[in-house]
Coordinates of C-alpha atoms in Angstrom, one line a residue:
M468 CA 0.0 -0.1 -0.1
S469 CA 1.5 3.6 -1.0
V470 CA 1.7 6.5 1.4
L471 CA -1.1 8.1 -0.5
Q472 CA -3.3 5.2 0.1
M473 CA -2.4 4.8 3.8
V474 CA -3.4 8.7 4.3
Q475 CA -6.7 8.0 2.4
A476 CA -7.4 5.0 4.6
E477 CA -6.6 7.1 7.7
E478 CA -9.1 9.7 6.8
E479 CA -12.1 7.3 5.6
R480 CA -11.6 5.8 9.2
Q481 CA -11.4 9.0 10.9
G482 CA -14.6 10.2 8.8
R483 CA -16.4 7.2 9.6
S484 CA -15.5 7.5 13.5
E485 CA -17.1 11.1 13.4
V486 CA -20.1 10.1 11.6
Q487 CA -20.5 7.3 14.2
A488 CA -20.0 9.7 16.9
R489 CA -22.7 12.0 16.0
D490 CA -24.9 9.2 15.5
L491 CA -24.7 8.0 18.9
R492 CA -24.9 11.9 20.3
A493 CA -28.1 12.0 18.4
Q494 CA -29.7 8.9 19.5
R495 CA -28.4 9.9 23.4
E496 CA -30.2 13.2 22.7
N497 CA -33.3 11.3 21.8
L498 CA -33.1 9.1 24.4
K499 CA -32.7 11.9 26.9
S500 CA -35.8 13.8 25.5
Q501 CA -37.9 10.8 25.3
L502 CA -37.2 10.0 29.1
V503 CA -38.0 13.4 30.2
E504 CA -41.1 13.2 28.0
R505 CA -42.2 9.7 29.8
L506 CA -41.4 10.7 33.3
G507 CA -41.7 14.5 33.2
L508 CA -38.7 17.1 34.2
S509 CA -39.9 17.7 38.1
T510 CA -40.5 13.9 38.7
I511 CA -36.8 13.6 37.4
A512 CA -35.7 16.5 39.8
S513 CA -37.4 15.0 42.6
M514 CA -36.0 11.9 42.4
V515 CA -32.5 13.3 42.1
S516 CA -33.2 15.4 45.2
A517 CA -34.9 13.0 47.2
E518 CA -33.5 9.4 46.5
S519 CA -29.9 7.9 46.8
L520 CA -27.8 8.3 43.7
A521 CA -27.7 4.8 43.4
E522 CA -31.6 4.3 43.4
V523 CA -32.0 7.0 41.0
K524 CA -29.5 5.3 38.5
D525 CA -31.6 2.1 38.7
S526 CA -34.8 3.5 38.3
L527 CA -33.6 5.9 35.5
S528 CA -31.7 2.6 33.9
V529 CA -34.7 0.5 33.7
S530 CA -36.8 3.6 32.1
C531 CA -34.1 4.0 29.4
Q532 CA -33.8 0.4 28.6
A533 CA -37.6 0.2 28.3
I534 CA -37.7 3.0 26.2
V535 CA -34.9 1.7 23.9
N536 CA -36.6 -1.6 23.9
S537 CA -39.8 0.1 22.8
G538 CA -38.1 0.8 19.1
G539 CA -36.0 3.3 17.2
Y540 CA -32.7 2.1 18.4
E541 CA -32.2 -0.9 16.4
E542 CA -29.1 0.4 14.7
L543 CA -27.2 0.6 18.0
T544 CA -25.3 -2.7 19.2
P545 CA -25.7 -3.8 22.6
D546 CA -22.9 -2.2 24.1
E547 CA -23.6 1.0 22.2
A548 CA -27.1 0.8 23.7
M549 CA -25.6 0.5 27.3
S550 CA -23.4 3.4 26.5
V551 CA -26.0 5.4 25.7
I552 CA -28.0 4.6 28.5
S553 CA -25.1 5.3 30.7
Q554 CA -24.3 8.8 29.2
V555 CA -27.8 9.8 29.8
I556 CA -27.9 8.9 33.1
N557 CA -24.5 10.7 33.9
E558 CA -25.8 13.7 32.4
I559 CA -28.8 13.8 34.6
C560 CA -27.6 12.8 37.8
G561 CA -23.9 13.4 37.8
L562 CA -21.3 15.5 35.9
G563 CA -21.6 14.1 32.2
P564 CA -18.8 12.2 30.7
I565 CA -16.5 13.1 34.2
Q566 CA -18.9 10.9 36.0
P567 CA -17.4 7.7 35.5
L568 CA -13.6 9.1 36.2
L569 CA -15.1 10.7 39.6
E570 CA -16.3 6.8 40.5
D571 CA -13.1 5.3 39.8
D572 CA -10.8 5.5 42.9
S573 CA -7.4 5.3 40.8
V574 CA -8.0 8.2 38.9
T575 CA -5.9 10.9 40.4
E576 CA -6.5 13.8 38.1
I577 CA -9.2 14.7 35.6
M578 CA -8.6 17.2 32.8
I579 CA -11.2 18.7 30.0
N580 CA -9.8 20.6 27.4
G581 CA -12.8 22.3 26.1
C582 CA -14.4 20.0 23.7
S583 CA -11.5 18.6 22.0
S584 CA -10.4 16.2 24.4
L585 CA -10.6 14.6 27.7
F586 CA -7.8 13.3 29.7
Y587 CA -7.1 11.5 33.2
E588 CA -4.4 10.4 35.4
R589 CA -3.7 6.9 36.9
E590 CA -0.9 5.8 38.7
G591 CA 1.0 8.9 37.3
E592 CA 0.4 8.2 33.7
L593 CA -2.0 10.6 31.5
H594 CA -4.7 8.5 29.3
S595 CA -7.3 9.8 26.8
A596 CA -10.8 9.1 27.7
P597 CA -13.1 7.3 25.7
A598 CA -15.8 10.2 25.6
A599 CA -15.5 13.9 25.6
F600 CA -18.1 16.7 25.7
D601 CA -20.2 17.5 22.8
S602 CA -20.5 21.4 23.1
P603 CA -19.2 24.5 25.7
E604 CA -22.5 24.4 26.7
Q605 CA -22.4 21.1 28.3
I606 CA -19.1 21.8 29.8
M607 CA -20.4 24.9 31.4
I608 CA -23.6 22.8 32.6
V609 CA -21.3 20.7 34.7
I610 CA -19.2 23.6 36.2
D611 CA -22.6 25.3 37.2
R612 CA -23.6 22.2 38.9
I613 CA -20.2 22.3 40.8
L614 CA -20.5 25.6 41.8
A615 CA -23.9 26.4 42.1
P616 CA -24.1 24.9 45.9
L617 CA -21.1 27.1 46.7
G618 CA -22.4 30.4 45.8
R619 CA -19.8 30.9 43.0
R620 CA -20.0 31.4 38.9
L621 CA -18.0 31.4 35.9
D622 CA -18.7 33.5 33.2
R623 CA -16.8 36.5 30.9
S624 CA -16.7 38.7 33.9
S625 CA -15.2 36.2 36.2
P626 CA -13.3 33.7 33.9
I627 CA -11.3 31.8 36.4
V628 CA -12.6 29.8 39.7
N629 CA -11.1 27.8 42.2
A630 CA -13.7 25.5 44.1
R631 CA -13.8 21.8 45.4
L632 CA -16.5 19.2 45.0
A633 CA -18.3 17.8 48.0
N634 CA -15.8 14.9 48.7
G635 CA -12.7 17.3 48.8
D636 CA -11.6 16.9 45.4
R637 CA -9.9 20.3 44.0
V638 CA -11.6 22.2 41.0
N639 CA -10.0 24.7 38.6
A640 CA -12.0 26.0 35.7
V641 CA -11.2 28.6 33.3
A642 CA -13.6 30.0 30.5
E643 CA -13.7 32.5 27.9
P644 CA -11.9 34.8 27.1
I645 CA -9.3 33.2 29.1
A646 CA -9.6 29.8 27.6
I647 CA -9.4 30.2 23.9
N648 CA -10.9 26.6 22.8
G649 CA -13.6 26.7 25.4
P650 CA -13.9 25.7 28.9
V651 CA -11.1 24.1 30.8
V652 CA -11.6 22.4 33.9
T653 CA -8.8 20.8 36.0
I654 CA -9.9 18.5 38.8
R655 CA -7.1 17.3 41.5
R656 CA -8.7 14.2 43.1
F657 CA -7.3 13.3 47.0
S658 CA -7.8 9.4 47.7
D659 CA -8.6 8.1 51.4
R660 CA -6.5 5.3 50.8
I661 CA -3.3 7.2 51.8
R662 CA -3.8 8.4 55.1
T663 CA -0.4 7.5 57.3
L664 CA 2.9 7.3 57.2
G665 CA 2.8 3.6 56.9
R666 CA 0.8 3.5 53.9
L667 CA 3.6 5.5 52.3
V668 CA 5.9 3.1 53.4
E669 CA 4.2 0.1 51.7
L670 CA 4.0 2.3 48.4
G671 CA 7.4 2.6 48.2
S672 CA 7.4 6.5 48.7
L673 CA 10.1 6.4 51.8
P674 CA 11.6 3.5 53.6
K675 CA 10.5 2.4 57.2
W676 CA 13.3 4.2 59.1
Y677 CA 12.3 7.4 57.2
A678 CA 9.1 7.2 58.4
K679 CA 10.0 6.8 61.9
L680 CA 12.3 9.9 61.9
L681 CA 9.5 12.1 60.4
S682 CA 7.0 10.7 62.8
W683 CA 9.3 11.7 65.7
A684 CA 9.9 15.0 64.0
V685 CA 6.1 15.6 64.6
R686 CA 6.1 13.8 68.1
T687 CA 8.9 16.5 69.1
R688 CA 7.0 19.4 67.6
Q689 CA 9.5 20.4 65.0
G690 CA 8.1 23.0 62.9
I691 CA 8.0 21.4 59.2
A692 CA 7.6 22.9 55.8
V693 CA 6.8 20.2 53.2
A694 CA 7.9 21.4 49.8
G695 CA 8.0 20.1 45.9
G696 CA 6.6 20.5 42.7
T697 CA 3.0 20.3 41.6
G698 CA 1.2 16.8 41.9
S699 CA 4.4 15.7 44.2
G700 CA 2.3 14.3 46.8
K701 CA 2.9 17.5 49.5
T702 CA -0.7 17.2 50.8
T703 CA -0.8 13.7 50.9
L704 CA 2.5 13.8 53.2
L705 CA 1.0 16.7 55.2
N706 CA -2.1 14.8 56.0
A707 CA 0.0 11.5 57.0
L708 CA 2.0 13.8 59.0
S709 CA -0.8 15.6 60.8
C710 CA -2.2 11.8 61.8
E711 CA 0.9 11.7 64.0
I712 CA -0.1 14.6 66.4
E713 CA -1.4 13.6 69.4
P714 CA -4.8 13.2 70.2
S715 CA -4.6 15.1 73.3
E716 CA -3.6 18.3 71.1
R717 CA -5.9 20.9 69.4
I718 CA -5.6 21.4 65.9
I719 CA -6.6 24.3 63.6
T720 CA -6.3 23.5 59.6
I721 CA -6.2 26.5 57.4
E722 CA -6.5 25.8 53.8
D723 CA -7.5 27.4 50.5
S724 CA -9.6 24.1 49.5
A725 CA -10.4 21.9 52.4
E726 CA -8.1 18.6 51.9
L727 CA -6.9 17.5 55.0
R728 CA -8.4 14.4 56.6
F729 CA -8.6 14.2 60.6
D730 CA -11.6 11.5 60.8
E731 CA -10.0 9.9 63.8
H732 CA -8.8 13.2 65.5
P733 CA -11.1 14.6 68.6
D734 CA -10.1 17.9 68.3
V735 CA -10.1 19.6 64.9
V736 CA -11.1 22.9 63.6
S737 CA -10.8 23.0 59.9
L738 CA -10.9 26.5 58.6
E739 CA -11.2 27.4 54.6
A740 CA -10.6 30.5 52.7
R741 CA -13.5 32.4 50.9
S742 CA -13.3 34.0 47.8
A743 CA -15.3 37.4 46.9
S744 CA -19.1 36.8 46.3
I745 CA -20.7 37.9 43.1
E746 CA -21.1 41.1 44.5
G747 CA -17.5 41.4 45.4
S748 CA -17.8 41.3 49.2
G749 CA -17.4 38.4 51.9
E750 CA -13.5 37.5 50.9
I751 CA -11.8 35.6 53.4
T752 CA -8.2 35.2 52.8
I753 CA -5.5 32.6 54.1
R754 CA -3.8 35.7 56.1
D755 CA -7.0 36.6 57.7
L756 CA -7.7 32.9 58.5
V757 CA -4.0 32.6 60.1
K758 CA -4.6 35.9 62.4
N759 CA -7.8 34.7 63.8
A760 CA -6.4 31.1 64.4
L761 CA -4.2 32.4 67.0
R762 CA -7.5 33.6 69.1
M763 CA -8.8 30.0 68.7
R764 CA -6.2 28.6 71.6
P765 CA -4.6 26.2 69.0
D766 CA -1.8 23.9 69.8
R767 CA -0.7 23.3 66.0
I768 CA -1.5 25.0 63.3
V769 CA -1.3 23.2 59.9
V770 CA -1.7 25.5 56.7
G771 CA -2.6 23.8 53.5
E772 CA -0.3 25.6 51.5
V773 CA 1.5 29.3 51.8
R774 CA 1.0 31.3 48.8
G775 CA 1.7 34.8 49.7
E776 CA 1.4 37.5 52.4
E777 CA 0.2 35.3 55.1
C778 CA 3.7 33.6 55.3
I779 CA 5.1 36.4 57.6
D780 CA 1.9 35.6 60.0
M781 CA 2.7 32.0 60.1
L782 CA 6.2 32.5 60.9
Q783 CA 5.3 34.7 63.6
A784 CA 2.8 32.3 64.8
M785 CA 5.5 29.5 65.1
N786 CA 7.5 31.7 66.7
T787 CA 5.4 32.8 69.5
G788 CA 4.4 29.5 71.1
H789 CA 2.7 27.5 68.3
D790 CA 5.7 25.1 67.4
G791 CA 5.5 21.8 65.9
S792 CA 3.1 23.4 63.0
L793 CA 3.1 22.4 59.6
T794 CA 3.0 23.6 56.2
T795 CA 3.4 23.1 52.3
L796 CA 4.7 25.2 49.8
H797 CA 5.8 24.9 45.8
A798 CA 9.7 24.7 45.7
G799 CA 12.0 22.3 43.8
T800 CA 14.9 22.1 46.5
A801 CA 14.9 23.0 50.1
E802 CA 17.2 25.7 48.9
E803 CA 14.4 27.3 46.7
A804 CA 11.9 26.6 49.5
V805 CA 13.6 29.0 52.0
L806 CA 13.9 31.6 49.2
R807 CA 10.3 31.1 48.6
L808 CA 9.4 32.0 52.2
V809 CA 11.2 34.9 52.2
L810 CA 10.0 36.4 48.9
M811 CA 6.2 35.4 50.1
A812 CA 7.0 37.1 53.5
R813 CA 8.1 40.5 52.2
F814 CA 5.0 40.4 50.5
G815 CA 3.2 40.5 54.1
M816 CA 5.6 42.8 55.6
D817 CA 8.6 45.0 54.2
L818 CA 11.6 43.9 56.4
P819 CA 15.1 43.3 55.6
T820 CA 15.9 40.0 54.1
D821 CA 18.1 38.7 56.9
I822 CA 15.5 39.7 59.7
I823 CA 12.9 37.2 57.6
E824 CA 15.7 34.6 57.2
E825 CA 16.1 34.9 61.3
Q826 CA 12.5 34.6 61.5
I827 CA 12.5 31.3 59.1
A828 CA 15.2 30.1 60.9
T829 CA 13.6 29.8 64.2
A830 CA 10.2 28.9 63.1
I831 CA 11.0 26.2 60.7
D832 CA 13.1 23.1 61.9
L833 CA 12.9 21.0 58.7
V834 CA 12.2 21.2 55.2
V835 CA 10.9 17.9 53.6
M836 CA 11.1 17.7 49.9
S837 CA 8.6 15.4 48.1
R838 CA 9.2 14.6 44.4
R839 CA 7.5 13.1 41.4
M840 CA 9.4 10.5 39.7
P841 CA 9.5 10.1 35.6
D842 CA 7.3 7.0 35.9
G843 CA 4.4 8.7 37.9
S844 CA 5.3 7.6 41.4
R845 CA 5.7 10.0 44.0
V846 CA 8.6 9.6 46.8
I847 CA 9.8 11.8 50.0
S848 CA 12.9 12.5 48.9
S849 CA 15.3 14.7 50.9
T850 CA 15.2 16.3 54.5
S851 CA 17.2 19.2 55.9
E852 CA 17.4 20.8 58.9
V853 CA 17.0 24.5 58.8
G854 CA 19.4 27.0 61.3
W855 CA 20.6 30.0 61.3
D856 CA 24.3 31.1 60.3
A857 CA 25.1 34.1 62.7
D858 CA 28.4 35.1 60.9
K859 CA 26.7 35.4 57.5
R860 CA 23.3 36.3 58.8
S861 CA 21.5 34.1 56.8
V862 CA 19.6 30.4 57.1
R863 CA 21.8 27.3 57.1
L864 CA 20.5 23.9 55.8
D865 CA 22.0 20.6 56.5
E866 CA 20.7 17.8 54.8
C867 CA 20.2 14.8 56.7
V868 CA 18.5 12.3 54.8
S869 CA 19.4 12.5 51.0
F870 CA 18.0 10.4 48.1
D871 CA 19.5 9.0 44.9
P872 CA 17.1 8.9 42.1
A873 CA 19.1 6.7 40.0
S874 CA 19.2 3.6 42.7
R875 CA 16.0 5.0 44.3
S876 CA 17.6 4.8 47.8
W877 CA 17.8 6.8 50.8
R878 CA 20.9 7.4 53.1
L879 CA 21.1 9.1 56.3
K880 CA 24.0 11.7 56.2
R881 CA 23.8 12.7 59.3
R882 CA 21.6 12.5 62.9
P883 CA 19.3 15.4 63.3
A884 CA 20.2 17.9 66.0
F885 CA 16.7 17.5 67.1
L886 CA 16.9 13.7 68.0
D887 CA 19.7 15.1 70.6
H888 CA 17.5 17.5 72.2
A889 CA 14.5 14.6 72.4
V890 CA 17.2 12.3 74.1
A891 CA 18.1 15.3 76.6
A892 CA 14.5 16.0 77.2
S893 CA 13.6 12.5 77.8
I894 CA 11.5 12.0 74.9
L895 CA 13.2 9.9 73.3
S896 CA 16.0 7.4 74.8
E897 CA 19.4 6.7 73.6
K898 CA 18.8 3.2 73.2
E899 CA 16.0 3.8 71.1
V900 CA 17.8 6.3 68.6
E901 CA 20.9 4.1 68.3
R902 CA 18.7 1.1 67.2
W903 CA 17.0 3.5 64.7
E904 CA 20.4 4.7 63.5
Q905 CA 21.4 0.7 62.8
S906 CA 18.4 0.4 61.0
C907 CA 19.1 3.0 58.7
S908 CA 22.1 0.9 57.3

């Protein structure tokens, strides 16, 4: 077969696929119209609001199957008929083509790129979804369903919005005129399967001795900043570290979108920032929440992610009796994490760099790096102790745990100083620490 014939064959195949997709789309719209005509829009609406989702889906599935069996859908194969019925039910009861992905616990991210494509991430790898959206209007309906309960909107006057689903999944949506090729939606999903450091050990994200070190760091009230790139597992690690906090302590969590889980801790207050309303009022920033948290008698303050001027308030809180607090930030290395903290702190208060660095050195004890590997897996790579170099008047970083990507192995470079302090304070015993050091090799 010549190159020309191969090109023509591919064009014919694509043409047949497009025709088939249009036919299925028409059948789906026809089935949805017949379902509404048979049951009535008010009846369907009352079913969705009053009954459990599973019961509604079963009832509608029976009705759709009856309509298909009554005639007019003979051209559909059994698999195509089931697919059309499933798509109609997902449009009515859920969020259209992405509903099956939301129900799949193995999917960690969903990306709607307008009507052209729909992608999802599973085990660190991107895949193209078999079904996409038919029109920008269909995507906007899904976005409205997400935002309506939150009192938010997405339109030309407010083309960017951040929100979350009822289960805590983070949603970012961008519409025209910002998004040129139609509305773009990114949903970051958070799995309940990873809650503890032990689970991270099982997944190979860090060795057991490293998990013990981090557990001791939380137990001895070290101020910890978890840093890493987007999707590197910062929030997952933060959640696992938070589970090491003693039940007798009062925790105040502060987040842009509530993602942390403290189902088993008895004394947790969760605060969430709020954007301005449609009228432009009512905004509550992370900085507002950090200031307010100091009036709520916290033992520990957990800030989901530091992004701006709230950094200076967080550092001051950690320097005024709230040691052992935790936070995350975006950075590629421990050195970059310190630089970012300095820059963000200067947004909140115009102070000399050396004074801010001294605040950082006394507030943050450890910088723990999380990293996403090329194969999509995530590891807890290095941990560095933060100190103050009085001669240079700058932050000093001493790496305690290093990670070798080539061999995917960890090494204890030096015994962290906080372990000696813990032994001196009788929080840990010297024999306990020595046994741990031996396990590191």
